[in-house]
Short mmCIF file of C-alpha atoms and ligand atoms in Angstrom, two decimals:
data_model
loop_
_atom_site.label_atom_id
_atom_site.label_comp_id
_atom_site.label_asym_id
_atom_site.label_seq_id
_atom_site.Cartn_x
_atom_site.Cartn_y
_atom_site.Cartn_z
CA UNK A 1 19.33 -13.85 13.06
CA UNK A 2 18.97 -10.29 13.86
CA UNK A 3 15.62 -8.63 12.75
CA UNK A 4 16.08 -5.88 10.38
CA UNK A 5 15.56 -2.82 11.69
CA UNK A 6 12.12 -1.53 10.76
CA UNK A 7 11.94 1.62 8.85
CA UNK A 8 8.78 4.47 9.62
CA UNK A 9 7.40 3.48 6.33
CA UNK A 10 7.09 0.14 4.89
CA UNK A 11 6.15 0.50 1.12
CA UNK A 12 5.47 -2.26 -1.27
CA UNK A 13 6.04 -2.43 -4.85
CA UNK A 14 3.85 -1.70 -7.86
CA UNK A 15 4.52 -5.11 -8.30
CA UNK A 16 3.45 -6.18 -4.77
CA UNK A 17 -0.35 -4.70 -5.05
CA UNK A 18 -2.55 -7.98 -5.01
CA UNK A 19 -3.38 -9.53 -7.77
CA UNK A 20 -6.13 -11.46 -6.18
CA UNK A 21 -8.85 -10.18 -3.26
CA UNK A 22 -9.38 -12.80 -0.83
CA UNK A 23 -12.98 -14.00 -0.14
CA UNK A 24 -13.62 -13.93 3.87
CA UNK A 25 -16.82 -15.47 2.51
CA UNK A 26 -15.13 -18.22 1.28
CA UNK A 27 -13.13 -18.93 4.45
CA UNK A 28 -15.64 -18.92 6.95
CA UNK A 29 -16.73 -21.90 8.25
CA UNK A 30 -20.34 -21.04 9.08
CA UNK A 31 -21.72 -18.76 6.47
CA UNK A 32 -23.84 -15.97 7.56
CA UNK A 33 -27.67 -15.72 6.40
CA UNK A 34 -28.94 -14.87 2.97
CA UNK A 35 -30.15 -11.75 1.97
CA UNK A 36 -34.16 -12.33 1.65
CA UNK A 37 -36.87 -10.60 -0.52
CA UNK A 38 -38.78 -8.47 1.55
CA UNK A 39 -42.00 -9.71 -1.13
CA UNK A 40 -41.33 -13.44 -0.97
CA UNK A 41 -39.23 -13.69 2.45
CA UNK A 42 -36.87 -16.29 -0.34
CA UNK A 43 -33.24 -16.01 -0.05
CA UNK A 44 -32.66 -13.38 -3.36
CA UNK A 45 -31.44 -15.01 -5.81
CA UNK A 46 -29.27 -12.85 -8.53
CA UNK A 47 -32.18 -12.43 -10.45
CA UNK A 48 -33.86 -10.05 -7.93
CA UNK A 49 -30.42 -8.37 -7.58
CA UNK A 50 -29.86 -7.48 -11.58
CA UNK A 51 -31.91 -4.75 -11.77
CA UNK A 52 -29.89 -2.72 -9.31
CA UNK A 53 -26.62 -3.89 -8.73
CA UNK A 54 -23.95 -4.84 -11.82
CA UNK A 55 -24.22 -8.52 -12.62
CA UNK A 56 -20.05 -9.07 -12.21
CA UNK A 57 -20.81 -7.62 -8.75
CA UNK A 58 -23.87 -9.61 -8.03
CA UNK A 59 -21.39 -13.03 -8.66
CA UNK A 60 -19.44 -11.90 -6.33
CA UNK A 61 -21.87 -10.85 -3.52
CA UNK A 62 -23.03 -14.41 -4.16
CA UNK A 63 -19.54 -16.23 -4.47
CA UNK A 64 -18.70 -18.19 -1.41
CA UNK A 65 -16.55 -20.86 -2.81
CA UNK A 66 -13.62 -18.88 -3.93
CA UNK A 67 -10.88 -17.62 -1.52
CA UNK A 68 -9.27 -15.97 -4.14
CA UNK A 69 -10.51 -13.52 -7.50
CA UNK A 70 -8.68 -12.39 -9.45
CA UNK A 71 -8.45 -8.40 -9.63
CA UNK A 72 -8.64 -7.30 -13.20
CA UNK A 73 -5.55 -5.44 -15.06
CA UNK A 74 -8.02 -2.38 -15.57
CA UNK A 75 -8.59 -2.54 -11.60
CA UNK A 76 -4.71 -3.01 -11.09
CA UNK A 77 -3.72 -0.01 -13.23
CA UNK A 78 -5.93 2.33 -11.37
CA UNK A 79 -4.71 0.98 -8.24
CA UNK A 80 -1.42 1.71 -9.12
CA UNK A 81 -1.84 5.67 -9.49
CA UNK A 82 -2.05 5.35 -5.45
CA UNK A 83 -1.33 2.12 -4.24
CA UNK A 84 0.49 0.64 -2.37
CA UNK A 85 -0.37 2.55 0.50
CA UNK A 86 2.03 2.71 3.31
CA UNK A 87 2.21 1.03 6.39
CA UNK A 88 3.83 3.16 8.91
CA UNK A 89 5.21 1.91 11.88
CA UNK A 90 3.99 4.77 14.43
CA UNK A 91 7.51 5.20 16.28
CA UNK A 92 6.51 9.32 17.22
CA UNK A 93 3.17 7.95 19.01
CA UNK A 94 4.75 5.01 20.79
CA UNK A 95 7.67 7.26 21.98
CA UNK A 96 5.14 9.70 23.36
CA UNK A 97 3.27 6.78 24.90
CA UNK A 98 6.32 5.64 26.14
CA UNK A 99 4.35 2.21 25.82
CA UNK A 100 6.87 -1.12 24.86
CA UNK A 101 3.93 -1.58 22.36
CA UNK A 102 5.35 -1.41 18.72
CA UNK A 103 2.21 0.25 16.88
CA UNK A 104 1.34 0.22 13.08
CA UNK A 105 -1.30 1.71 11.14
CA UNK A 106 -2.10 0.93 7.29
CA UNK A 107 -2.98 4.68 5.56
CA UNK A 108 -5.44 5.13 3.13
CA UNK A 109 -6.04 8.45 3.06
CA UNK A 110 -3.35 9.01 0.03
CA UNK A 111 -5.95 9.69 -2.91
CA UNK A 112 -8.16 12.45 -3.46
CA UNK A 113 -11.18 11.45 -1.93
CA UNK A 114 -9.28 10.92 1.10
CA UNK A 115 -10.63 7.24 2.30
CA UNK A 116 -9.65 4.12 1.82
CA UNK A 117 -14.14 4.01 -0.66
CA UNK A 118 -12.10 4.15 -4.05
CA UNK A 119 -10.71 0.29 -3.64
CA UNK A 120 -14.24 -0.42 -4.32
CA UNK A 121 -15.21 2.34 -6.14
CA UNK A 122 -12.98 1.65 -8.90
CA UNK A 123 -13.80 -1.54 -9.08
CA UNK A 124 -17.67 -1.26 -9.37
CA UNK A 125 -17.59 1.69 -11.79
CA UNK A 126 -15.03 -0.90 -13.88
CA UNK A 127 -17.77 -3.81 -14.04
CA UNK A 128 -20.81 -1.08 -14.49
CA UNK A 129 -18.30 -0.32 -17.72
CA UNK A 130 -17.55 -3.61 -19.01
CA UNK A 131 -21.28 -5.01 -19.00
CA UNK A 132 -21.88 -1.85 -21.32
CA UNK A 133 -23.81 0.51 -19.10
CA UNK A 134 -23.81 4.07 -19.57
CA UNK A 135 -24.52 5.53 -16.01
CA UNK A 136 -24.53 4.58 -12.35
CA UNK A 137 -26.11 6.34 -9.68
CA UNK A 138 -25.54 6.47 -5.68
CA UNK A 139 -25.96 8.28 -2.22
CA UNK A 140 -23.62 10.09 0.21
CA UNK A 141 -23.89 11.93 3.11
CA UNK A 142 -21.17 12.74 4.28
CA UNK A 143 -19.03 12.80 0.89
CA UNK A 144 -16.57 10.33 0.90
CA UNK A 145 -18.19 7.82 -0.89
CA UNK A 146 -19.37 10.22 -3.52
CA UNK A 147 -16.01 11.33 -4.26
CA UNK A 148 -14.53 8.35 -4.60
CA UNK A 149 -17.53 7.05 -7.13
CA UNK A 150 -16.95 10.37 -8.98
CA UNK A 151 -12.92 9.61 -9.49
CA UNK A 152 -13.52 6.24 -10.85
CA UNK A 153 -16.57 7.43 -12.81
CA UNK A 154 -14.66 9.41 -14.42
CA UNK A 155 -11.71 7.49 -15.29
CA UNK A 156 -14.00 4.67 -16.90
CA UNK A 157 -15.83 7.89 -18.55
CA UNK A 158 -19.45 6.68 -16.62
CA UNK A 159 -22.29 9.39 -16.43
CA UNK A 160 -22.50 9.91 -12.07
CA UNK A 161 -25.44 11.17 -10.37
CA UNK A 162 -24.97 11.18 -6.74
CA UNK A 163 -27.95 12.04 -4.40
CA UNK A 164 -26.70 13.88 -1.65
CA UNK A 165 -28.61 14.29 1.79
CA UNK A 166 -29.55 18.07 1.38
CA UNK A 167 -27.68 19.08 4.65
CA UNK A 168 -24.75 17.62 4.09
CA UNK A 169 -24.46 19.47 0.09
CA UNK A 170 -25.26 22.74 2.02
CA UNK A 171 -22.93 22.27 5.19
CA UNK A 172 -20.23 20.34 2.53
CA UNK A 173 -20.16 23.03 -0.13
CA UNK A 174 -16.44 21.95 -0.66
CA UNK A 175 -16.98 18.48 -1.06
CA UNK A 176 -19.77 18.81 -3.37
CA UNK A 177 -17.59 20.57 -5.76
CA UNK A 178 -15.48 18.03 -5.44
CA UNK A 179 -17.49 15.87 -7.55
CA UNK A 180 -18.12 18.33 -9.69
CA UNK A 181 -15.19 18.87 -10.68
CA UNK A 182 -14.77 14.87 -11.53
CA UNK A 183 -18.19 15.40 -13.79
CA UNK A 184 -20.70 13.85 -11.01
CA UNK A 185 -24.10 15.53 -11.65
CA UNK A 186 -24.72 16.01 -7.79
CA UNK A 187 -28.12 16.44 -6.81
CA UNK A 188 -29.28 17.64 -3.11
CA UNK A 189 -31.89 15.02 -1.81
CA UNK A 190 -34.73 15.20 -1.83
CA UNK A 191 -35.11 16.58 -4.93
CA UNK A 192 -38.52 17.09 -7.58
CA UNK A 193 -36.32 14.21 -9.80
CA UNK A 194 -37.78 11.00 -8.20
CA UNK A 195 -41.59 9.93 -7.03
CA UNK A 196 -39.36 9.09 -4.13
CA UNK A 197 -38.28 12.57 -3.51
CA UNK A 198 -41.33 14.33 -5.06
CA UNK A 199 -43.19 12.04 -2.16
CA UNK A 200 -40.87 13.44 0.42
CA UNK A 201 -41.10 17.08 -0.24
CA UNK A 202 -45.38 17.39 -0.63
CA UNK A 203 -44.90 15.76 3.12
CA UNK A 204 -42.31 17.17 4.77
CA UNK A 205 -41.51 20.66 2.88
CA UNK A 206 -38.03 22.04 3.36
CA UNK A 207 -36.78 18.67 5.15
CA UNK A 208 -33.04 18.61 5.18
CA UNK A 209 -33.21 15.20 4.20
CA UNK A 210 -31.69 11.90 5.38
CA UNK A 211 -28.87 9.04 4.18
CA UNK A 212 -32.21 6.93 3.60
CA UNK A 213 -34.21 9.42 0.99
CA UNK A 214 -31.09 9.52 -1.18
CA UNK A 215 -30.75 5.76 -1.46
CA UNK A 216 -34.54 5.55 -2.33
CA UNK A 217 -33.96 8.35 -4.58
CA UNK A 218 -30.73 6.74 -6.16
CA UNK A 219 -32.42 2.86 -6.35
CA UNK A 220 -35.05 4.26 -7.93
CA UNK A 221 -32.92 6.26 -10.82
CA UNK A 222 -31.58 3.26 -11.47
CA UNK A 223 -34.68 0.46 -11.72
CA UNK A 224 -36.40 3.00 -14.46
CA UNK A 225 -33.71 2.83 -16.76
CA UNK A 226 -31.63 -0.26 -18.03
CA UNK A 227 -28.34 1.64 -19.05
CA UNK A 228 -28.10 2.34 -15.43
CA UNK A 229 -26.98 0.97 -11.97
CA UNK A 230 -27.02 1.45 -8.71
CA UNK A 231 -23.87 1.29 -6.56
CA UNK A 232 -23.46 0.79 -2.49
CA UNK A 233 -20.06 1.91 -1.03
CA UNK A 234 -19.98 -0.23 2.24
CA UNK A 235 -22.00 -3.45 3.98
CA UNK A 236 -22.35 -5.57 0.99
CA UNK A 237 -19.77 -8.65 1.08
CA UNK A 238 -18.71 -7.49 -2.86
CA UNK A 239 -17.44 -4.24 -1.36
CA UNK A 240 -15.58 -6.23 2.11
CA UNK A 241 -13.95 -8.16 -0.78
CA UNK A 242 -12.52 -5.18 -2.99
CA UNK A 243 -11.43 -3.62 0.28
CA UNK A 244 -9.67 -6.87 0.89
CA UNK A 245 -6.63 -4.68 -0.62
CA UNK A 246 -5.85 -3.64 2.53
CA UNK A 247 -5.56 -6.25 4.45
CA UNK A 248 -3.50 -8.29 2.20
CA UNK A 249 -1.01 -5.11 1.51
CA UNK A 250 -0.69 -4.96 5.41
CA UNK A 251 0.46 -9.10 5.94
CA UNK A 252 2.82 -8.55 2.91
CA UNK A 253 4.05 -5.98 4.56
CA UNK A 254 4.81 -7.07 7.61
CA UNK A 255 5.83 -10.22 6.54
CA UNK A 256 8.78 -8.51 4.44
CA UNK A 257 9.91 -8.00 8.25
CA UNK A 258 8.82 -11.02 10.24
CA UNK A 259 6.43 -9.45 11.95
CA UNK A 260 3.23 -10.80 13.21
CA UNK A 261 0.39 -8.79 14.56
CA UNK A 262 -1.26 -9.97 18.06
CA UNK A 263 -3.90 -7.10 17.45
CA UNK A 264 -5.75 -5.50 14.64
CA UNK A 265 -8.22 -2.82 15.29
CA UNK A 266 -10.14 -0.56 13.04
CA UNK A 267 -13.54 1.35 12.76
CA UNK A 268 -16.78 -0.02 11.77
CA UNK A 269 -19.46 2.00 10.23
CA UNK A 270 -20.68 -0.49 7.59
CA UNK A 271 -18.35 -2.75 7.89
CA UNK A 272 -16.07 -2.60 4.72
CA UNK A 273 -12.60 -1.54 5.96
CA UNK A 274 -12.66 -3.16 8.83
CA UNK A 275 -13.58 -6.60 6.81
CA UNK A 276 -11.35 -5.65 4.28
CA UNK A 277 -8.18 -5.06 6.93
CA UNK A 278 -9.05 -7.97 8.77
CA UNK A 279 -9.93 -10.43 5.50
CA UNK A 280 -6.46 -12.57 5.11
CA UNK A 281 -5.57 -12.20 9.11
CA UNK A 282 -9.19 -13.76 9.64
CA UNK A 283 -9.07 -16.48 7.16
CA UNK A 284 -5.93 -17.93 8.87
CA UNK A 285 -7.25 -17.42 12.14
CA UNK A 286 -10.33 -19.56 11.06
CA UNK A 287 -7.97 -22.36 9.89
CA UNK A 288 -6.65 -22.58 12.95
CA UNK A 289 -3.25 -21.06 12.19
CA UNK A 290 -2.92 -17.78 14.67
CA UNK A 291 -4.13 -16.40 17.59
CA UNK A 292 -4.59 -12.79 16.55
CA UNK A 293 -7.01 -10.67 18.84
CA UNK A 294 -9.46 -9.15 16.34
CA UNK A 295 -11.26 -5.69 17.66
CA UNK A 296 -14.35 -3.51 16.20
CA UNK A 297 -14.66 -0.23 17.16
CA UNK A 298 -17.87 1.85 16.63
CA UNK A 299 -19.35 5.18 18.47
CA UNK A 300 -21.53 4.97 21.87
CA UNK A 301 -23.66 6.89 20.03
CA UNK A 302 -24.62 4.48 17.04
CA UNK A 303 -23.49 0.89 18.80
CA UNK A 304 -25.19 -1.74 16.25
CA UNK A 305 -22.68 -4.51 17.45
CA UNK A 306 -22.47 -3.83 21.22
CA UNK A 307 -25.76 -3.12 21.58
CA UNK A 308 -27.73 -3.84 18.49
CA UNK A 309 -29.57 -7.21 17.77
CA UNK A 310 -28.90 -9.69 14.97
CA UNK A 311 -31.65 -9.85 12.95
CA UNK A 312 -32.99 -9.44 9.49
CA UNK A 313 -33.40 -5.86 8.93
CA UNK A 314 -33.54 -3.28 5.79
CA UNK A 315 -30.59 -1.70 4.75
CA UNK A 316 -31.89 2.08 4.53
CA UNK A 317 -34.90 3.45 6.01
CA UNK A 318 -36.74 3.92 3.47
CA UNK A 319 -37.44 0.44 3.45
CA UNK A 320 -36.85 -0.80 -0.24
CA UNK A 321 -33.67 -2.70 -0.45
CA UNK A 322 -33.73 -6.76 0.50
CA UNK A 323 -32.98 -7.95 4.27
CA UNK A 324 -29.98 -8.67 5.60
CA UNK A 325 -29.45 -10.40 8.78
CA UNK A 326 -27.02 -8.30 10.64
CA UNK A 327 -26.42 -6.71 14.37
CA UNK A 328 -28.89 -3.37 13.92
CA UNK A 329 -30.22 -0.88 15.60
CA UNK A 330 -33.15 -0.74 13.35
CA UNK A 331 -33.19 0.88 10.07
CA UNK A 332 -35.35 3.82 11.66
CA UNK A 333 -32.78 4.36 14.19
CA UNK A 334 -31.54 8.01 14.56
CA UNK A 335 -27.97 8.55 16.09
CA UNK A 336 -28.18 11.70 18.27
CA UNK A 337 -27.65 15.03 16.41
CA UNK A 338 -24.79 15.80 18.29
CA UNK A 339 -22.96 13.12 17.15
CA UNK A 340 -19.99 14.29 14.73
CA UNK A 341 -18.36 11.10 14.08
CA UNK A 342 -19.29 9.72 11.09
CA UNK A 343 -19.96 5.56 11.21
CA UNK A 344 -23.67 6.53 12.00
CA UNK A 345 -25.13 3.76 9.53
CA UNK A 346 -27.92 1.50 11.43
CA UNK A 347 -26.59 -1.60 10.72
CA UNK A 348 -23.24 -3.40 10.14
CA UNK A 349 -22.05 -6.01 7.31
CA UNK A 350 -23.39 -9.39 7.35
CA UNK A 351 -19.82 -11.22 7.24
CA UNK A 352 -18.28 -8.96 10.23
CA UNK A 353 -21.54 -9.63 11.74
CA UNK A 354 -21.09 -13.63 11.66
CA UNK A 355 -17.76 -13.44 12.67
CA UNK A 356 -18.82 -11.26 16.33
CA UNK A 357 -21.48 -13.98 16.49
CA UNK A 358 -19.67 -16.52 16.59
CA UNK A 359 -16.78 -15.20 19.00
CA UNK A 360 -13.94 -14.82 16.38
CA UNK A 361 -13.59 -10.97 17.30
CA UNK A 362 -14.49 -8.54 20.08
CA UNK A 363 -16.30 -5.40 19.84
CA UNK A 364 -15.84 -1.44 22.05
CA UNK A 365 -17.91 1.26 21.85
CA UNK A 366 -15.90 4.69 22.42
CA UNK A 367 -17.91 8.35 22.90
CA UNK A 368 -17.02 10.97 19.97
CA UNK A 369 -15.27 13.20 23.22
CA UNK A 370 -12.62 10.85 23.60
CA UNK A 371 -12.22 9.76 19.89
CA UNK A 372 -11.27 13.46 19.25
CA UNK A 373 -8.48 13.46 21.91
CA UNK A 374 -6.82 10.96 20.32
CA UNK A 375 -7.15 12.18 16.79
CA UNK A 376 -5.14 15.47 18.35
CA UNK A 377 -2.66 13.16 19.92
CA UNK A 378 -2.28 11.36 16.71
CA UNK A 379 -2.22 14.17 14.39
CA UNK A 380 0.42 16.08 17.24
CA UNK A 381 2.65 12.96 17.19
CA UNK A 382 2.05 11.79 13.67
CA UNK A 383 1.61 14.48 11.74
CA UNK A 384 -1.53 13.15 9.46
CA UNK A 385 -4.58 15.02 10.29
CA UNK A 386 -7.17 12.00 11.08
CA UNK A 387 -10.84 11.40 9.98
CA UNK A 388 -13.11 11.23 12.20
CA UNK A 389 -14.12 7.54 11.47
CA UNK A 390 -10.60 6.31 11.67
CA UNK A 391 -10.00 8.09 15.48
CA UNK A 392 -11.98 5.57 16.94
CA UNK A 393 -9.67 2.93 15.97
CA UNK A 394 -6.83 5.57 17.22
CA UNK A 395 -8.54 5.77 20.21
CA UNK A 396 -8.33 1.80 20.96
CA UNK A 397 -4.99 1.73 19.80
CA UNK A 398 -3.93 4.03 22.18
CA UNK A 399 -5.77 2.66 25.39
CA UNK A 400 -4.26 -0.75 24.35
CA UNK A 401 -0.78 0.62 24.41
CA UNK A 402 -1.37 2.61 27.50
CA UNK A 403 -2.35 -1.07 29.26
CA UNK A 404 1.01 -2.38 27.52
CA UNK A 405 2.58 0.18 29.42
CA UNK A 406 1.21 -0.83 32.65
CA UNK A 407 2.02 -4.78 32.15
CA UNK A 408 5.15 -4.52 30.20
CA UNK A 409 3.80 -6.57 27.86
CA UNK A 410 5.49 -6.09 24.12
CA UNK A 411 2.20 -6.60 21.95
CA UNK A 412 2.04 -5.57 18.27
CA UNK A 413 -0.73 -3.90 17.62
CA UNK A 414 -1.90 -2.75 13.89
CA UNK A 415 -4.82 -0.77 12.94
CA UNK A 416 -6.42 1.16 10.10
CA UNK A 417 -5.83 4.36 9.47
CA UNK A 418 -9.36 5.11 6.33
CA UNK A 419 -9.04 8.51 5.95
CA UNK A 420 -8.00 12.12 6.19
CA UNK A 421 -9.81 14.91 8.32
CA UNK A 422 -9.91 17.83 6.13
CA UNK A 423 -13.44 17.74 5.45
CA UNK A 424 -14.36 17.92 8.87
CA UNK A 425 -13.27 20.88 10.34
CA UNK A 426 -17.01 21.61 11.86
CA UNK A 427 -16.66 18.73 13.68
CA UNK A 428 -12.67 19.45 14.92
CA UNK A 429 -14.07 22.83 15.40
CA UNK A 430 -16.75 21.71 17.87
CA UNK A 431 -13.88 20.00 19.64
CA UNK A 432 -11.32 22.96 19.63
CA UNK A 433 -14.42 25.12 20.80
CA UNK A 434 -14.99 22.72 23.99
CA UNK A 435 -18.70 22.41 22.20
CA UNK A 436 -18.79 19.24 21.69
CA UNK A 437 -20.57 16.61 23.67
CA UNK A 438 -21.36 12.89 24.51
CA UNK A 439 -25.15 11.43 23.89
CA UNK A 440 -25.35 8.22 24.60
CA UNK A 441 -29.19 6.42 23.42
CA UNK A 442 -30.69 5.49 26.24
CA UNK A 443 -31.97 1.68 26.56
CA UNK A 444 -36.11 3.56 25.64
CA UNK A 445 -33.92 4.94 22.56
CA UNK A 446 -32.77 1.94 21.27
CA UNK A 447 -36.47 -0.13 21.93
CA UNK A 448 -37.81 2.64 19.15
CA UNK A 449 -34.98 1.65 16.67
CA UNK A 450 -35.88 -2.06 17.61
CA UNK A 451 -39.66 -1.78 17.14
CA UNK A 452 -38.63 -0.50 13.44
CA UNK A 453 -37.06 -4.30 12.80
CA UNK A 454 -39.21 -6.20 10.55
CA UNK A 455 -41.74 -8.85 12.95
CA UNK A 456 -40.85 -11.66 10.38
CA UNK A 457 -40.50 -15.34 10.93
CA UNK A 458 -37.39 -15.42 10.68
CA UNK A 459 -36.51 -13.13 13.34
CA UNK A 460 -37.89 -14.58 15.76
CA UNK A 461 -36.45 -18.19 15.08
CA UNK A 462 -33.18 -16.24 15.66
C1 PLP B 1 -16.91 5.60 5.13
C2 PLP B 1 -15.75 5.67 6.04
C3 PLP B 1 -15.62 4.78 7.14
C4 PLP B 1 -16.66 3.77 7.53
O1 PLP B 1 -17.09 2.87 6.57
P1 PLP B 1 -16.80 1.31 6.67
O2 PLP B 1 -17.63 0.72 5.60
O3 PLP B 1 -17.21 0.85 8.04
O4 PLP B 1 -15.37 1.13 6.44
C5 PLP B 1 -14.49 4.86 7.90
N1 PLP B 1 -13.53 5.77 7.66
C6 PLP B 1 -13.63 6.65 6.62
C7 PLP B 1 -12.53 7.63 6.42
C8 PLP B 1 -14.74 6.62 5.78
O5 PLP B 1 -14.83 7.48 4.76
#
């Protein structure tokens, strides 16, 4: 039978959005680590987690027994103002390739806050809602996340306040107003609101701040008051499971025309789209039931999984949240301050961290120089304007096509597309400019994000 031809756009229906997210955690056949209590050094039990995170959430952080939960009508009817997002078979790029590659990208850059952080974000500010809380709280840096929170806040009519790392509110003006407009109270961090951020500033007096400030700041705003929560937009297994979306969009998709992926690529700063694209392609790879070629891609600048160690670490660098074991750099690692793009987090989620462990996917590390050639490629060929983040999976996709071209080999290749450039024009300036360089840490670099790792049993059983 002939395949049907396949159109530049393959949309599903409202009817088609998932009605379940599927649990990688579930699927996997060794689990990764528990998170510990930095106190007790005990796996945390949901107990320790209630007074930050939302209890529905906290189930489902713990939850490895179901491969499928249900995703509730509330969840479904927000998803439907902007979902499904297309998959878009990238004919213009392969054509200017001239690679027999046939190349797909899923978009999720088709909402407001212009990243794929609202499939989560709607779903946490829905649970923060139903147990009856009135406010939630959070970080950003670079704004994305923020935004996102701020839409669904205000659709489930949740008080926001979002601590933003100072620089970022006075370099982002735009985004910042942003949430504004969607009733966040944003705050620049550190701010005279918080012991954590009163702390800071007797110390270190007109700091700029940093992504780890603003989650002390935010953790703490929530632990002093029981009406509110705190809410993390990446890393955390409950947030690879809402962005499951994506994945299982992209296999409906492509099973509507018999196609099967050999590759999927995407970014990894945390970890969540990348899990979240990957989730249903994984869990059949696990069982044994394709061969697909799975493929990370972070910056040289901030490599956690190519060069990083697995071990238990903190989260943030202020050192307050529990341990995760995960490939890090060390929470006190700082990427170089030329580095422009974004995925500049220390560490990397505990389930995509199992899964390099043990082999099931690959990892490459591509400098910010090159990631910005393809986004101009891409958004000269394809029209969309890319984020930063999402170039480096451009970037892969387009060296993997390029090697198609030189062994004639037809491979289907999908990757994620997260998000929409518009809100970095410094950094596509500093590219435009010629200004913009490559830092990569030296080994010395990375031994003083190491020596920040917590010397802990357990790390050195590892
Ligand atoms: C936040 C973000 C990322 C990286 O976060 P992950 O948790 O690794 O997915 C990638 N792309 C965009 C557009 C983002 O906003």
């Amino acid at each position: 039978m002939a395949k049907k031809p396949i159109p530049y756009k393959i949309y599903l229906s409202e009817d088609e959005i998932p009605k379940q997210w599927y649990n990688l955690n579930a699927a996997m056949k060794r689990k990764h680590d528990p998170f510990l209590n930095p106190a007790t050094l005990q796996p945390c039990t949901a107990d320790d987690l209630r007074p930050v995170f939302c209890d529905e959430c906290i189930e489902q952080e713990l939850d490895r027994t179901h491969e499928y939960i249900d995703i509730p009508e509330e969840i479904r009817s927000f998803y439907k103002m902007y979902r499904p997002s297309p998959l878009v078979r990238a004919y213009c790029l392969e054509k200017a390739l001239g690679t027999p590659a046939e190349i797909y990208y899923k978009f999720e850059g088709n909402n407001t806050s212009g990243s794929h952080k609202l499939n989560s974000a709607v779903a946490q500010a829905y649970y923060a809602k139903k147990q009856g809380l009135k406010s939630i709280t959070t970080e950003t840096g670079a704004g994305q996340w923020g935004t996102a929170l701020s839409m669904a806040s205000a659709y489930f009519g949740l008080d926001l306040t979002v601590y933003m790392v100072k620089v970022s509110s006075e370099q982002k003006p735009h985004r910042r107003e942003v949430m504004r407009t969607y009733g966040a109270k944003v705050v620049a961090s550190p701010s005279d609101t918080t012991e954590a951020g009163r702390k800071i500033l007797k110390e270190f007096p007109g700091t700029g701040g940093s992504l780890g400030c603003a989650i002390s700041e935010a953790v703490e705003r929530a632990v002093s008051s029981d009406s509110c929560r705190y809410v993390l937009g990446s890393v955390l297994d409950h947030v690879v499971l809402h962005q499951s979306v994506i994945g299982l969009e992209a296999k409906a998709a492509l099973e509507k025309y018999g196609v099967q992926p050999d590759m999927i690529i995407g970014c990894c700063g945390g970890g969540s789209n990348f899990g979240g694209l990957i989730a249903p392609f994984m869990g059949e790879k696990i069982a044994g039931k394709n061969g697909i070629e799975f493929v990370g891609v972070e910056p040289a600048s901030c490599p956690s999984l190519t060069r990083g160690r697995y071990a238990y670490d903190f989260c943030d660098s202020a050192k307050i949240t529990p341990l995760a074991r995960m490939y890090t750099l060390g929470s006190g690692f700082m990427p170089s301050p030329n580095h422009a793009g974004g995925l500049r987090y220390h560490g990397m989620s505990p389930i995509v961290s199992e899964l390099y462990h043990e082999g099931y996917m690959r990892a490459v590390a591509v400098e910010q120089t090159k990631v910005f050639e393809a986004a101009e490629q891409f958004a000269r060929t394809e029209g969309i304007l890319p984020a930063p983040e999402s170039s480096h999976a451009i970037r892969v996709a387009i060296d993997e096509a390029i090697k198609c071209k030189e062994t004639g080999e037809k491979k289907v290749i999908l990757f994620g597309l997260t998000g929409t450039g518009y809100f970095d024009m410094t950094a596509y300036k500093q590219y435009n400019d010629g200004a913009m360089t490559d830092r990569i840490p030296t080994d010395e670099d990375l031994a003083q994000g190491f020596a920040t790792i917590p010397d802990i049993p357990q790390n050195k059983e590892n």
